[in-house]
XYZ file of C-alpha atoms in Angstrom:
302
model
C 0.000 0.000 0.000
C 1.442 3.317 -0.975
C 1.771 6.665 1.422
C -0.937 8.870 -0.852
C -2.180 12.491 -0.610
C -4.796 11.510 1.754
C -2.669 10.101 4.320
C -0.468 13.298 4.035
C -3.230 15.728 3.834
C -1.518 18.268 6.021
C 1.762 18.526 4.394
C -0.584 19.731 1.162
C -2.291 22.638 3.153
C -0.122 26.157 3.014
C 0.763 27.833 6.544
C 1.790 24.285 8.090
C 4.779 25.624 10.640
C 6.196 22.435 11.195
C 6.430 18.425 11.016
C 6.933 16.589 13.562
C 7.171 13.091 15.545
C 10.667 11.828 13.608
C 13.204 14.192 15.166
C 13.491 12.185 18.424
C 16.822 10.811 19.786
C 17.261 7.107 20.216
C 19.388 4.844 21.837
C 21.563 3.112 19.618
C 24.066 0.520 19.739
C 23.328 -0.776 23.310
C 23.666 -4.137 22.259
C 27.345 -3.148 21.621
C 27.991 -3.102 25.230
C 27.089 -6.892 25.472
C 28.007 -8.477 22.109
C 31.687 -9.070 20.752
C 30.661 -8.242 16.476
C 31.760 -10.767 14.250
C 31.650 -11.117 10.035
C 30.344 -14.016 8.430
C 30.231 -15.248 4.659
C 27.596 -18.324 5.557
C 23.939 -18.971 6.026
C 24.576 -19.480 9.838
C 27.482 -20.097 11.607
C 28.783 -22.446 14.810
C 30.826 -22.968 17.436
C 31.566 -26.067 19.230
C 32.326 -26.626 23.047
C 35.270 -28.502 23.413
C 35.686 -30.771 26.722
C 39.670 -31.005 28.441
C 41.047 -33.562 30.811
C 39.913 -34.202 34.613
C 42.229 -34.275 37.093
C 45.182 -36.607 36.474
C 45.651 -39.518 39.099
C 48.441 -40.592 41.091
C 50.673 -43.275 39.180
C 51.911 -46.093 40.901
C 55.513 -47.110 40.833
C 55.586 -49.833 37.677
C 51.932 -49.049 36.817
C 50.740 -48.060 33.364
C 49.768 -44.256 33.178
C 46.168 -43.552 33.213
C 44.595 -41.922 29.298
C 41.906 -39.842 28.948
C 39.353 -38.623 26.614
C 38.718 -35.023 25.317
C 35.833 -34.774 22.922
C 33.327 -32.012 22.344
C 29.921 -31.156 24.307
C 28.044 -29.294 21.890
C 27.411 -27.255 19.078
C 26.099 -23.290 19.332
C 24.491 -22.421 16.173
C 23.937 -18.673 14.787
C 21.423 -18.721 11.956
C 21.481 -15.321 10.497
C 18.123 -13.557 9.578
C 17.046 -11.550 7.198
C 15.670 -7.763 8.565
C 13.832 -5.509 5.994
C 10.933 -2.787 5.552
C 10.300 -0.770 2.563
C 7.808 1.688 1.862
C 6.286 3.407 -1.470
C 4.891 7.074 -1.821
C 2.634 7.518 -5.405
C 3.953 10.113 -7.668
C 1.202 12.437 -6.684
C 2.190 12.732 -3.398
C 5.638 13.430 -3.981
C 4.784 16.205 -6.536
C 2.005 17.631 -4.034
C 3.939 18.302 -1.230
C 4.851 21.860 -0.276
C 6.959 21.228 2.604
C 9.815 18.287 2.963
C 11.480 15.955 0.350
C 8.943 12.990 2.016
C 12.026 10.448 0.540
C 14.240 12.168 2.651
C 11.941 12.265 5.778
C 10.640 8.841 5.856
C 13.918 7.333 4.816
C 15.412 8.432 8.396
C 12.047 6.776 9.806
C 12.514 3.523 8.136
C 15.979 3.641 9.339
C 15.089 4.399 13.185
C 12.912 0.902 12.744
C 15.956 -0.899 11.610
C 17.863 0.185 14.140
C 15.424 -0.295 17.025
C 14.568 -4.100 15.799
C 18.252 -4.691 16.147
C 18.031 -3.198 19.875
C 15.086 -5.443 20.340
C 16.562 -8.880 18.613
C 20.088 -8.270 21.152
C 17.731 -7.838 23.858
C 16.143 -10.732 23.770
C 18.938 -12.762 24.555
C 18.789 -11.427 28.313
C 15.256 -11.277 28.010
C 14.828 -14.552 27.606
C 17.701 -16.020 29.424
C 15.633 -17.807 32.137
C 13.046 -19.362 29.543
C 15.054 -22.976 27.655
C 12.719 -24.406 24.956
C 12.628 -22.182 21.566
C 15.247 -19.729 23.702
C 17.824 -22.502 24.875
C 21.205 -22.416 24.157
C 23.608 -25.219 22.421
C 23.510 -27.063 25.696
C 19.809 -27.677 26.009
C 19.698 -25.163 29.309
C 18.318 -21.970 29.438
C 20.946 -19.280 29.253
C 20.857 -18.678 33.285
C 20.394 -21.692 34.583
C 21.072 -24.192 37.489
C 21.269 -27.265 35.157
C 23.668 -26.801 32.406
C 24.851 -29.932 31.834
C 28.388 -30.680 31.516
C 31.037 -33.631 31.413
C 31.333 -33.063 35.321
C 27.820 -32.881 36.400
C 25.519 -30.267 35.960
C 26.624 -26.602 36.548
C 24.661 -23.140 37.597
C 25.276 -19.561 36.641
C 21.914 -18.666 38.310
C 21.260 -17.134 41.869
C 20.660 -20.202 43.702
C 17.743 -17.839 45.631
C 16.199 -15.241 43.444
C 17.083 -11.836 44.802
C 16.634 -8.270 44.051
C 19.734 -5.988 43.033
C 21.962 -5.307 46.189
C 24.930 -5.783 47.795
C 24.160 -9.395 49.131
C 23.196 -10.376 46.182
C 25.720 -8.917 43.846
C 28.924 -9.861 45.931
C 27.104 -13.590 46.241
C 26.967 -13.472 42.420
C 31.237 -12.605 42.272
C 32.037 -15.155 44.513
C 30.176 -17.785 42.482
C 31.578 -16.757 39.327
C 34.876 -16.825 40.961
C 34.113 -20.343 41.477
C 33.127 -21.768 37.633
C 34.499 -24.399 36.338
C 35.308 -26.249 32.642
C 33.562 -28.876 30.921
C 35.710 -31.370 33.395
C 35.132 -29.650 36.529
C 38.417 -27.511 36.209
C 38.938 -24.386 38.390
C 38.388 -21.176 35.804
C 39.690 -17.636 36.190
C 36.450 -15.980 35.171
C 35.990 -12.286 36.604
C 32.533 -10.343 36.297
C 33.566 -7.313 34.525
C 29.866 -5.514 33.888
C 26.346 -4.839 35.051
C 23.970 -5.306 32.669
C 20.831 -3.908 34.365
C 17.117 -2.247 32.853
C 16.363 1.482 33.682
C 14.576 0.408 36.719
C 17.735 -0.283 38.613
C 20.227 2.425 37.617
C 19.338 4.720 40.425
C 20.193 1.361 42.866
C 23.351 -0.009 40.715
C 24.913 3.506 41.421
C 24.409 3.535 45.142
C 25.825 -0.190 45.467
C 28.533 -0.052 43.249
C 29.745 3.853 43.578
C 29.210 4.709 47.208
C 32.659 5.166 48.709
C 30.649 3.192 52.110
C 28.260 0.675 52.093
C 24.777 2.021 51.074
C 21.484 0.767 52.828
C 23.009 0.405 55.800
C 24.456 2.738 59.146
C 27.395 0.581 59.006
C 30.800 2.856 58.624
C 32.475 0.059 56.539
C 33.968 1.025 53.128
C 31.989 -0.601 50.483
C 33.896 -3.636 49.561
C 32.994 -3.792 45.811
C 34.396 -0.572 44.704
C 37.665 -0.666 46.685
C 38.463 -4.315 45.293
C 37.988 -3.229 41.969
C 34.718 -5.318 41.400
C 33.203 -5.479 38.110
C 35.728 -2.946 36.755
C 33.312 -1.542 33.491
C 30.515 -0.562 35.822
C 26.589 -0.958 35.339
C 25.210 -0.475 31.882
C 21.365 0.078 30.930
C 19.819 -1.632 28.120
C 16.696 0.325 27.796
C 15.404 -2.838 25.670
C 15.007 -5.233 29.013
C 11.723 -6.051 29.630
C 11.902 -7.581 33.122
C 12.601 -4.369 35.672
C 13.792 -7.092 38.321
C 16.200 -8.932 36.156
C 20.146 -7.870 36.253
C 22.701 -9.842 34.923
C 26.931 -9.869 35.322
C 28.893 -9.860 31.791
C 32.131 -12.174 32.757
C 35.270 -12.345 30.877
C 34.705 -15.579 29.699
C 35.801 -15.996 26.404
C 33.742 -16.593 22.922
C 30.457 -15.560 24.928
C 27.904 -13.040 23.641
C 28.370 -13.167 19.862
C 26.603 -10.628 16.933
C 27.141 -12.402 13.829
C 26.684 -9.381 11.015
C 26.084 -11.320 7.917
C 24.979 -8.416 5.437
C 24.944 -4.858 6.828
C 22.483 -2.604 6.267
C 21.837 -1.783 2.791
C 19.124 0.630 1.314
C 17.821 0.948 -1.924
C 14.718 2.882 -4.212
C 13.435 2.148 -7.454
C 10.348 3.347 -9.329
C 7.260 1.549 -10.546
C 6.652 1.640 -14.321
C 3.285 1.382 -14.284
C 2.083 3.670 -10.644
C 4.949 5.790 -11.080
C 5.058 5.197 -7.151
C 8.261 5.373 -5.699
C 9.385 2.245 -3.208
C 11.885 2.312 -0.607
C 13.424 -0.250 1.255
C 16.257 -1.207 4.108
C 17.748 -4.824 4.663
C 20.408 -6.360 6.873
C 21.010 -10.055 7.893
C 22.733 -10.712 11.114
C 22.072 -13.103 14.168
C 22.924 -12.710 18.045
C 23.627 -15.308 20.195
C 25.587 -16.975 22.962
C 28.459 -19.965 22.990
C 29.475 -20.347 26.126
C 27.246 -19.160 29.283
C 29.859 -18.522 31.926
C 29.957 -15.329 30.061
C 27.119 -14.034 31.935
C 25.886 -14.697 35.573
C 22.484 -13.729 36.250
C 19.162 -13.464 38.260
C 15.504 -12.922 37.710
C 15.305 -10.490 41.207
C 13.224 -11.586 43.852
Protein backbone atom coordinates (compact mmCIF):
# COMPACT_ATOMS: atom_id res chain seq x y z
CA UNK A 1 0.00 0.00 0.00
CA UNK A 2 1.44 3.32 -0.98
CA UNK A 3 1.77 6.66 1.42
CA UNK A 4 -0.94 8.87 -0.85
CA UNK A 5 -2.18 12.49 -0.61
CA UNK A 6 -4.80 11.51 1.75
CA UNK A 7 -2.67 10.10 4.32
CA UNK A 8 -0.47 13.30 4.04
CA UNK A 9 -3.23 15.73 3.83
CA UNK A 10 -1.52 18.27 6.02
CA UNK A 11 1.76 18.53 4.39
CA UNK A 12 -0.58 19.73 1.16
CA UNK A 13 -2.29 22.64 3.15
CA UNK A 14 -0.12 26.16 3.01
CA UNK A 15 0.76 27.83 6.54
CA UNK A 16 1.79 24.29 8.09
CA UNK A 17 4.78 25.62 10.64
CA UNK A 18 6.20 22.44 11.20
CA UNK A 19 6.43 18.43 11.02
CA UNK A 20 6.93 16.59 13.56
CA UNK A 21 7.17 13.09 15.54
CA UNK A 22 10.67 11.83 13.61
CA UNK A 23 13.20 14.19 15.17
CA UNK A 24 13.49 12.18 18.42
CA UNK A 25 16.82 10.81 19.79
CA UNK A 26 17.26 7.11 20.22
CA UNK A 27 19.39 4.84 21.84
CA UNK A 28 21.56 3.11 19.62
CA UNK A 29 24.07 0.52 19.74
CA UNK A 30 23.33 -0.78 23.31
CA UNK A 31 23.67 -4.14 22.26
CA UNK A 32 27.34 -3.15 21.62
CA UNK A 33 27.99 -3.10 25.23
CA UNK A 34 27.09 -6.89 25.47
CA UNK A 35 28.01 -8.48 22.11
CA UNK A 36 31.69 -9.07 20.75
CA UNK A 37 30.66 -8.24 16.48
CA UNK A 38 31.76 -10.77 14.25
CA UNK A 39 31.65 -11.12 10.04
CA UNK A 40 30.34 -14.02 8.43
CA UNK A 41 30.23 -15.25 4.66
CA UNK A 42 27.60 -18.32 5.56
CA UNK A 43 23.94 -18.97 6.03
CA UNK A 44 24.58 -19.48 9.84
CA UNK A 45 27.48 -20.10 11.61
CA UNK A 46 28.78 -22.45 14.81
CA UNK A 47 30.83 -22.97 17.44
CA UNK A 48 31.57 -26.07 19.23
CA UNK A 49 32.33 -26.63 23.05
CA UNK A 50 35.27 -28.50 23.41
CA UNK A 51 35.69 -30.77 26.72
CA UNK A 52 39.67 -31.01 28.44
CA UNK A 53 41.05 -33.56 30.81
CA UNK A 54 39.91 -34.20 34.61
CA UNK A 55 42.23 -34.27 37.09
CA UNK A 56 45.18 -36.61 36.47
CA UNK A 57 45.65 -39.52 39.10
CA UNK A 58 48.44 -40.59 41.09
CA UNK A 59 50.67 -43.28 39.18
CA UNK A 60 51.91 -46.09 40.90
CA UNK A 61 55.51 -47.11 40.83
CA UNK A 62 55.59 -49.83 37.68
CA UNK A 63 51.93 -49.05 36.82
CA UNK A 64 50.74 -48.06 33.36
CA UNK A 65 49.77 -44.26 33.18
CA UNK A 66 46.17 -43.55 33.21
CA UNK A 67 44.59 -41.92 29.30
CA UNK A 68 41.91 -39.84 28.95
CA UNK A 69 39.35 -38.62 26.61
CA UNK A 70 38.72 -35.02 25.32
CA UNK A 71 35.83 -34.77 22.92
CA UNK A 72 33.33 -32.01 22.34
CA UNK A 73 29.92 -31.16 24.31
CA UNK A 74 28.04 -29.29 21.89
CA UNK A 75 27.41 -27.26 19.08
CA UNK A 76 26.10 -23.29 19.33
CA UNK A 77 24.49 -22.42 16.17
CA UNK A 78 23.94 -18.67 14.79
CA UNK A 79 21.42 -18.72 11.96
CA UNK A 80 21.48 -15.32 10.50
CA UNK A 81 18.12 -13.56 9.58
CA UNK A 82 17.05 -11.55 7.20
CA UNK A 83 15.67 -7.76 8.57
CA UNK A 84 13.83 -5.51 5.99
CA UNK A 85 10.93 -2.79 5.55
CA UNK A 86 10.30 -0.77 2.56
CA UNK A 87 7.81 1.69 1.86
CA UNK A 88 6.29 3.41 -1.47
CA UNK A 89 4.89 7.07 -1.82
CA UNK A 90 2.63 7.52 -5.40
CA UNK A 91 3.95 10.11 -7.67
CA UNK A 92 1.20 12.44 -6.68
CA UNK A 93 2.19 12.73 -3.40
CA UNK A 94 5.64 13.43 -3.98
CA UNK A 95 4.78 16.20 -6.54
CA UNK A 96 2.01 17.63 -4.03
CA UNK A 97 3.94 18.30 -1.23
CA UNK A 98 4.85 21.86 -0.28
CA UNK A 99 6.96 21.23 2.60
CA UNK A 100 9.81 18.29 2.96
CA UNK A 101 11.48 15.95 0.35
CA UNK A 102 8.94 12.99 2.02
CA UNK A 103 12.03 10.45 0.54
CA UNK A 104 14.24 12.17 2.65
CA UNK A 105 11.94 12.27 5.78
CA UNK A 106 10.64 8.84 5.86
CA UNK A 107 13.92 7.33 4.82
CA UNK A 108 15.41 8.43 8.40
CA UNK A 109 12.05 6.78 9.81
CA UNK A 110 12.51 3.52 8.14
CA UNK A 111 15.98 3.64 9.34
CA UNK A 112 15.09 4.40 13.18
CA UNK A 113 12.91 0.90 12.74
CA UNK A 114 15.96 -0.90 11.61
CA UNK A 115 17.86 0.19 14.14
CA UNK A 116 15.42 -0.29 17.02
CA UNK A 117 14.57 -4.10 15.80
CA UNK A 118 18.25 -4.69 16.15
CA UNK A 119 18.03 -3.20 19.88
CA UNK A 120 15.09 -5.44 20.34
CA UNK A 121 16.56 -8.88 18.61
CA UNK A 122 20.09 -8.27 21.15
CA UNK A 123 17.73 -7.84 23.86
CA UNK A 124 16.14 -10.73 23.77
CA UNK A 125 18.94 -12.76 24.55
CA UNK A 126 18.79 -11.43 28.31
CA UNK A 127 15.26 -11.28 28.01
CA UNK A 128 14.83 -14.55 27.61
CA UNK A 129 17.70 -16.02 29.42
CA UNK A 130 15.63 -17.81 32.14
CA UNK A 131 13.05 -19.36 29.54
CA UNK A 132 15.05 -22.98 27.66
CA UNK A 133 12.72 -24.41 24.96
CA UNK A 134 12.63 -22.18 21.57
CA UNK A 135 15.25 -19.73 23.70
CA UNK A 136 17.82 -22.50 24.88
CA UNK A 137 21.21 -22.42 24.16
CA UNK A 138 23.61 -25.22 22.42
CA UNK A 139 23.51 -27.06 25.70
CA UNK A 140 19.81 -27.68 26.01
CA UNK A 141 19.70 -25.16 29.31
CA UNK A 142 18.32 -21.97 29.44
CA UNK A 143 20.95 -19.28 29.25
CA UNK A 144 20.86 -18.68 33.29
CA UNK A 145 20.39 -21.69 34.58
CA UNK A 146 21.07 -24.19 37.49
CA UNK A 147 21.27 -27.26 35.16
CA UNK A 148 23.67 -26.80 32.41
CA UNK A 149 24.85 -29.93 31.83
CA UNK A 150 28.39 -30.68 31.52
CA UNK A 151 31.04 -33.63 31.41
CA UNK A 152 31.33 -33.06 35.32
CA UNK A 153 27.82 -32.88 36.40
CA UNK A 154 25.52 -30.27 35.96
CA UNK A 155 26.62 -26.60 36.55
CA UNK A 156 24.66 -23.14 37.60
CA UNK A 157 25.28 -19.56 36.64
CA UNK A 158 21.91 -18.67 38.31
CA UNK A 159 21.26 -17.13 41.87
CA UNK A 160 20.66 -20.20 43.70
CA UNK A 161 17.74 -17.84 45.63
CA UNK A 162 16.20 -15.24 43.44
CA UNK A 163 17.08 -11.84 44.80
CA UNK A 164 16.63 -8.27 44.05
CA UNK A 165 19.73 -5.99 43.03
CA UNK A 166 21.96 -5.31 46.19
CA UNK A 167 24.93 -5.78 47.79
CA UNK A 168 24.16 -9.39 49.13
CA UNK A 169 23.20 -10.38 46.18
CA UNK A 170 25.72 -8.92 43.85
CA UNK A 171 28.92 -9.86 45.93
CA UNK A 172 27.10 -13.59 46.24
CA UNK A 173 26.97 -13.47 42.42
CA UNK A 174 31.24 -12.60 42.27
CA UNK A 175 32.04 -15.15 44.51
CA UNK A 176 30.18 -17.79 42.48
CA UNK A 177 31.58 -16.76 39.33
CA UNK A 178 34.88 -16.83 40.96
CA UNK A 179 34.11 -20.34 41.48
CA UNK A 180 33.13 -21.77 37.63
CA UNK A 181 34.50 -24.40 36.34
CA UNK A 182 35.31 -26.25 32.64
CA UNK A 183 33.56 -28.88 30.92
CA UNK A 184 35.71 -31.37 33.39
CA UNK A 185 35.13 -29.65 36.53
CA UNK A 186 38.42 -27.51 36.21
CA UNK A 187 38.94 -24.39 38.39
CA UNK A 188 38.39 -21.18 35.80
CA UNK A 189 39.69 -17.64 36.19
CA UNK A 190 36.45 -15.98 35.17
CA UNK A 191 35.99 -12.29 36.60
CA UNK A 192 32.53 -10.34 36.30
CA UNK A 193 33.57 -7.31 34.53
CA UNK A 194 29.87 -5.51 33.89
CA UNK A 195 26.35 -4.84 35.05
CA UNK A 196 23.97 -5.31 32.67
CA UNK A 197 20.83 -3.91 34.36
CA UNK A 198 17.12 -2.25 32.85
CA UNK A 199 16.36 1.48 33.68
CA UNK A 200 14.58 0.41 36.72
CA UNK A 201 17.73 -0.28 38.61
CA UNK A 202 20.23 2.43 37.62
CA UNK A 203 19.34 4.72 40.42
CA UNK A 204 20.19 1.36 42.87
CA UNK A 205 23.35 -0.01 40.71
CA UNK A 206 24.91 3.51 41.42
CA UNK A 207 24.41 3.54 45.14
CA UNK A 208 25.83 -0.19 45.47
CA UNK A 209 28.53 -0.05 43.25
CA UNK A 210 29.75 3.85 43.58
CA UNK A 211 29.21 4.71 47.21
CA UNK A 212 32.66 5.17 48.71
CA UNK A 213 30.65 3.19 52.11
CA UNK A 214 28.26 0.67 52.09
CA UNK A 215 24.78 2.02 51.07
CA UNK A 216 21.48 0.77 52.83
CA UNK A 217 23.01 0.40 55.80
CA UNK A 218 24.46 2.74 59.15
CA UNK A 219 27.39 0.58 59.01
CA UNK A 220 30.80 2.86 58.62
CA UNK A 221 32.47 0.06 56.54
CA UNK A 222 33.97 1.02 53.13
CA UNK A 223 31.99 -0.60 50.48
CA UNK A 224 33.90 -3.64 49.56
CA UNK A 225 32.99 -3.79 45.81
CA UNK A 226 34.40 -0.57 44.70
CA UNK A 227 37.67 -0.67 46.68
CA UNK A 228 38.46 -4.31 45.29
CA UNK A 229 37.99 -3.23 41.97
CA UNK A 230 34.72 -5.32 41.40
CA UNK A 231 33.20 -5.48 38.11
CA UNK A 232 35.73 -2.95 36.76
CA UNK A 233 33.31 -1.54 33.49
CA UNK A 234 30.52 -0.56 35.82
CA UNK A 235 26.59 -0.96 35.34
CA UNK A 236 25.21 -0.48 31.88
CA UNK A 237 21.36 0.08 30.93
CA UNK A 238 19.82 -1.63 28.12
CA UNK A 239 16.70 0.32 27.80
CA UNK A 240 15.40 -2.84 25.67
CA UNK A 241 15.01 -5.23 29.01
CA UNK A 242 11.72 -6.05 29.63
CA UNK A 243 11.90 -7.58 33.12
CA UNK A 244 12.60 -4.37 35.67
CA UNK A 245 13.79 -7.09 38.32
CA UNK A 246 16.20 -8.93 36.16
CA UNK A 247 20.15 -7.87 36.25
CA UNK A 248 22.70 -9.84 34.92
CA UNK A 249 26.93 -9.87 35.32
CA UNK A 250 28.89 -9.86 31.79
CA UNK A 251 32.13 -12.17 32.76
CA UNK A 252 35.27 -12.34 30.88
CA UNK A 253 34.70 -15.58 29.70
CA UNK A 254 35.80 -16.00 26.40
CA UNK A 255 33.74 -16.59 22.92
CA UNK A 256 30.46 -15.56 24.93
CA UNK A 257 27.90 -13.04 23.64
CA UNK A 258 28.37 -13.17 19.86
CA UNK A 259 26.60 -10.63 16.93
CA UNK A 260 27.14 -12.40 13.83
CA UNK A 261 26.68 -9.38 11.02
CA UNK A 262 26.08 -11.32 7.92
CA UNK A 263 24.98 -8.42 5.44
CA UNK A 264 24.94 -4.86 6.83
CA UNK A 265 22.48 -2.60 6.27
CA UNK A 266 21.84 -1.78 2.79
CA UNK A 267 19.12 0.63 1.31
CA UNK A 268 17.82 0.95 -1.92
CA UNK A 269 14.72 2.88 -4.21
CA UNK A 270 13.44 2.15 -7.45
CA UNK A 271 10.35 3.35 -9.33
CA UNK A 272 7.26 1.55 -10.55
CA UNK A 273 6.65 1.64 -14.32
CA UNK A 274 3.28 1.38 -14.28
CA UNK A 275 2.08 3.67 -10.64
CA UNK A 276 4.95 5.79 -11.08
CA UNK A 277 5.06 5.20 -7.15
CA UNK A 278 8.26 5.37 -5.70
CA UNK A 279 9.39 2.25 -3.21
CA UNK A 280 11.88 2.31 -0.61
CA UNK A 281 13.42 -0.25 1.26
CA UNK A 282 16.26 -1.21 4.11
CA UNK A 283 17.75 -4.82 4.66
CA UNK A 284 20.41 -6.36 6.87
CA UNK A 285 21.01 -10.05 7.89
CA UNK A 286 22.73 -10.71 11.11
CA UNK A 287 22.07 -13.10 14.17
CA UNK A 288 22.92 -12.71 18.05
CA UNK A 289 23.63 -15.31 20.20
CA UNK A 290 25.59 -16.98 22.96
CA UNK A 291 28.46 -19.96 22.99
CA UNK A 292 29.48 -20.35 26.13
CA UNK A 293 27.25 -19.16 29.28
CA UNK A 294 29.86 -18.52 31.93
CA UNK A 295 29.96 -15.33 30.06
CA UNK A 296 27.12 -14.03 31.94
CA UNK A 297 25.89 -14.70 35.57
CA UNK A 298 22.48 -13.73 36.25
CA UNK A 299 19.16 -13.46 38.26
CA UNK A 300 15.50 -12.92 37.71
CA UNK A 301 15.31 -10.49 41.21
CA UNK A 302 13.22 -11.59 43.85
Amino acid sequence: MAISRAQLAKELEPGLNALFGLEYNRYENEHGEIFEEESSDRAFEEEVMLGGFSTAPVKGEGTAISFDDAQETYTARYTHETIALAFSITEEAIEDNLYDRLASRYTKALARSMAQTKQIKAAAILNNAFTAGASAIGDGAALCSNAHPSLSGNQSNLLATAADLNETSLEQMLIEIAGMTDERGLKIAVRGMKLVIPKELQFIAERVLNSNLRSGTADNDNNAMKNMGMIPDGAVVNHFLTDSDAYFIKTDAPNGFKFFNRSPIKTAMEGDFDTGNMRFKARERYSFGVSDWRSVFGTPGA
